[in-house]
Coordinates of N, CA and C in Angstrom, one line a residue:
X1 N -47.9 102.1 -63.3 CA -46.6 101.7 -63.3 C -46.4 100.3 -63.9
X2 N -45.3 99.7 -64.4 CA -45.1 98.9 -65.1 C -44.6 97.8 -64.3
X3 N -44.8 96.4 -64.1 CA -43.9 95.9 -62.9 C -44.6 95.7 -61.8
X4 N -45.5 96.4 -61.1 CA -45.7 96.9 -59.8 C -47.6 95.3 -59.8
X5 N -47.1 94.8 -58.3 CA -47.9 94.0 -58.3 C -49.5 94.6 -57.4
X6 N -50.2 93.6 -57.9 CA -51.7 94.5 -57.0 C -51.5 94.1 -55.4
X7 N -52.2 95.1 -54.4 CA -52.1 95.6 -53.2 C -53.4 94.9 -52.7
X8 N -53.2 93.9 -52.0 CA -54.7 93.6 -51.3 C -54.7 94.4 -49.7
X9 N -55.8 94.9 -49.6 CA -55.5 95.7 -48.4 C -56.8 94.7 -47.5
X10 N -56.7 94.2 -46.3 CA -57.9 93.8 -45.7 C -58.6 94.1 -44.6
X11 N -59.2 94.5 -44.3 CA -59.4 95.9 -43.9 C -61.4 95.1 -43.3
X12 N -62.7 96.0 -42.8 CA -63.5 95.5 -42.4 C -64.6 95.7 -43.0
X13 N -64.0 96.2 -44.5 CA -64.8 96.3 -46.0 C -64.7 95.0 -46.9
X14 N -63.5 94.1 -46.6 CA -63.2 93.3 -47.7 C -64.2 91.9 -47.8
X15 N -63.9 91.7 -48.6 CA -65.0 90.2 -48.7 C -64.0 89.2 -49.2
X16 N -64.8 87.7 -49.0 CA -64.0 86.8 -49.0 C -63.1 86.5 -50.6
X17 N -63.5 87.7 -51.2 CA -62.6 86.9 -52.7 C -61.1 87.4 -52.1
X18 N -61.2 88.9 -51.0 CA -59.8 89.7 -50.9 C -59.1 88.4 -50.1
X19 N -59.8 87.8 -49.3 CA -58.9 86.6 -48.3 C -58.6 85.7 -49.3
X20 N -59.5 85.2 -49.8 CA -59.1 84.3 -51.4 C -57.7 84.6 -52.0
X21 N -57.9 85.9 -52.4 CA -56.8 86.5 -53.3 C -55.2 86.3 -52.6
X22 N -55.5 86.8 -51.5 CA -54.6 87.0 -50.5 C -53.5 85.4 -49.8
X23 N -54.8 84.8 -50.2 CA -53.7 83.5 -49.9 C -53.3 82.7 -50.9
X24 N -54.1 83.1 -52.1 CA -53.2 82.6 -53.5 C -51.8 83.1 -53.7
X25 N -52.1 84.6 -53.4 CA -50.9 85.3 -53.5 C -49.6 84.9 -52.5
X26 N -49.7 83.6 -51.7 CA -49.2 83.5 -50.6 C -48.5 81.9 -50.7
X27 N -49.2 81.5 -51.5 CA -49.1 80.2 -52.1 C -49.5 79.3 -51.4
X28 N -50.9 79.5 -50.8 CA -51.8 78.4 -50.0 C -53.3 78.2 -50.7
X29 N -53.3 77.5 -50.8 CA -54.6 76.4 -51.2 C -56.1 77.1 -50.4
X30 N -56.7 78.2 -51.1 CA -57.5 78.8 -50.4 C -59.2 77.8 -50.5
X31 N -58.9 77.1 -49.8 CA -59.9 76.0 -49.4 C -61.4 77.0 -49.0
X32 N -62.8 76.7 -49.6 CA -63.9 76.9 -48.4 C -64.0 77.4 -47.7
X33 N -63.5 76.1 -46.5 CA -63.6 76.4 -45.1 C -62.5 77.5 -44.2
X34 N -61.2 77.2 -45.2 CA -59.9 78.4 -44.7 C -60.5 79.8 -45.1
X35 N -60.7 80.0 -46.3 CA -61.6 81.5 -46.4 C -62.5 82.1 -45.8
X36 N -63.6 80.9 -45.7 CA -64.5 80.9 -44.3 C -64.4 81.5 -43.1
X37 N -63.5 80.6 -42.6 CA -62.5 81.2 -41.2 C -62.1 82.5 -41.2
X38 N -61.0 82.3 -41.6 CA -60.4 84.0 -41.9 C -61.5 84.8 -42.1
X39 N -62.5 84.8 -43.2 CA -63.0 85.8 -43.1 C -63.9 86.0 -41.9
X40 N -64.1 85.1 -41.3 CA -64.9 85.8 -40.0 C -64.2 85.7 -38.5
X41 N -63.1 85.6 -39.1 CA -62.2 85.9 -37.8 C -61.8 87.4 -38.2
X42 N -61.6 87.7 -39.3 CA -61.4 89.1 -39.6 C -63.0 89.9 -39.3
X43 N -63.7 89.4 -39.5 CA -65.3 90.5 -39.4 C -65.6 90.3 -37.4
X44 N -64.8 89.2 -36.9 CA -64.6 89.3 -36.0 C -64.6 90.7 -34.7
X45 N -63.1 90.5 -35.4 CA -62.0 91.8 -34.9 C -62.8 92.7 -35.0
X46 N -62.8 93.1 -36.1 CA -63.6 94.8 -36.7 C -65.1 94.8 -35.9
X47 N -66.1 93.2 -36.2 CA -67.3 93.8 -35.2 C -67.3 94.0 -34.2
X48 N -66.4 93.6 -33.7 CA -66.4 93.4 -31.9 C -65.6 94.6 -31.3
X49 N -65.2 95.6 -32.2 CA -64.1 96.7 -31.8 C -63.1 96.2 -31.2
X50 N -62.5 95.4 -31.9 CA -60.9 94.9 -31.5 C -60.2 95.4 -32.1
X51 N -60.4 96.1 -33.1 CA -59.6 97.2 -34.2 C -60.4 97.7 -34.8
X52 N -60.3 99.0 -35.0 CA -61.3 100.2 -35.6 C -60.2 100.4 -37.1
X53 N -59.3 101.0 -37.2 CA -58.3 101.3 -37.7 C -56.8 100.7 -37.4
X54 N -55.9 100.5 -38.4 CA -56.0 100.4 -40.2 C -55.9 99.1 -40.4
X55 N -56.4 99.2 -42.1 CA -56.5 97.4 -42.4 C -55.4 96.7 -41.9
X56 N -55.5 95.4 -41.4 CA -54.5 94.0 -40.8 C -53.4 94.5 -41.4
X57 N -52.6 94.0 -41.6 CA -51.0 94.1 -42.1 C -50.3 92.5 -42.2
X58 N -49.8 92.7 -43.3 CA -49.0 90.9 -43.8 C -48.9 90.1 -42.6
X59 N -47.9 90.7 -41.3 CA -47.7 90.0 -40.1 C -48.8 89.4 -39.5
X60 N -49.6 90.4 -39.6 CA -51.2 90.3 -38.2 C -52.1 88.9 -39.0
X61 N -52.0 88.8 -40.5 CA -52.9 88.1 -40.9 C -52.6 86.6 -41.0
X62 N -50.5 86.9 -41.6 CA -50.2 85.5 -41.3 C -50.1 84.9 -40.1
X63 N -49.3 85.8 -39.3 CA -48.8 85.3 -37.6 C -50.2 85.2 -37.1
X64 N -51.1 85.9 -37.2 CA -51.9 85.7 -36.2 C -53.1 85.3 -36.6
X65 N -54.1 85.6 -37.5 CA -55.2 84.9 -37.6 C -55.3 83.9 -38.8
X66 N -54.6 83.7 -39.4 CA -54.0 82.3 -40.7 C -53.8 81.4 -39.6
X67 N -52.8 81.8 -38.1 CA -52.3 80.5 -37.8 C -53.4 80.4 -36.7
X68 N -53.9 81.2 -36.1 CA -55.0 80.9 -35.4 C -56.0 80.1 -35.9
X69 N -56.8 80.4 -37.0 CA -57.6 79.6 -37.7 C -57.2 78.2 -38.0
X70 N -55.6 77.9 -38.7 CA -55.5 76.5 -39.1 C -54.9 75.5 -37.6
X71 N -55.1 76.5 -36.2 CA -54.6 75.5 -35.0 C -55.7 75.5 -34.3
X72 N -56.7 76.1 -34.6 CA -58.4 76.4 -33.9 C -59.7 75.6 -34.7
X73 N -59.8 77.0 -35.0 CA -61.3 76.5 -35.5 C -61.6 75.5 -36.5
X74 N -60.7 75.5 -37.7 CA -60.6 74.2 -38.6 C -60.5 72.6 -38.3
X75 N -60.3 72.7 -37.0 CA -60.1 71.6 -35.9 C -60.9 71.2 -35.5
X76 N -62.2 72.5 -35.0 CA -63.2 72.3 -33.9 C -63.2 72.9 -32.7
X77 N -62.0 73.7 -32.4 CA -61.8 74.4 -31.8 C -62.3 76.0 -32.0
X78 N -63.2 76.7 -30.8 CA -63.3 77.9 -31.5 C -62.6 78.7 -30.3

């Protein structure tokens, strides 16, 4: 389809270029260390069976582990 933008789905397959992608697409500065985070606050979740099924969703990633990560761990806080 014509128009139609790409779908990042992130899920406990994805790797850090999808968190990358994902915050370009968001219009934030996907730093190292932010990618870093996120991604293992997402491999987190998934290893620890905090969620089995379905990939995060826009809300869960920004509301909750975007802002977790930039009031936590990027701090020194884990």
């Amino acid at each position: 389809m014509i128009g139609r933008e790409t779908s990042i789905i992130i899920g406990p397959y994805s790797g850090k270029s999808s968190v990358e992608y994902w915050l370009i697409r968001r219009g934030i500065k996907p730093s190292p260390e932010l990618v870093k985070a996120m991604y293992e606050r997402i491999m987190y979740i998934y290893d620890n069976g905090l969620r089995m099924e379905p990939p995060l969703n826009d809300g869960e990633l920004e509301g909750g582990i975007l802002n977790d990560v930039r009031g936590g761990s990027l701090r020194g806080r884990s």
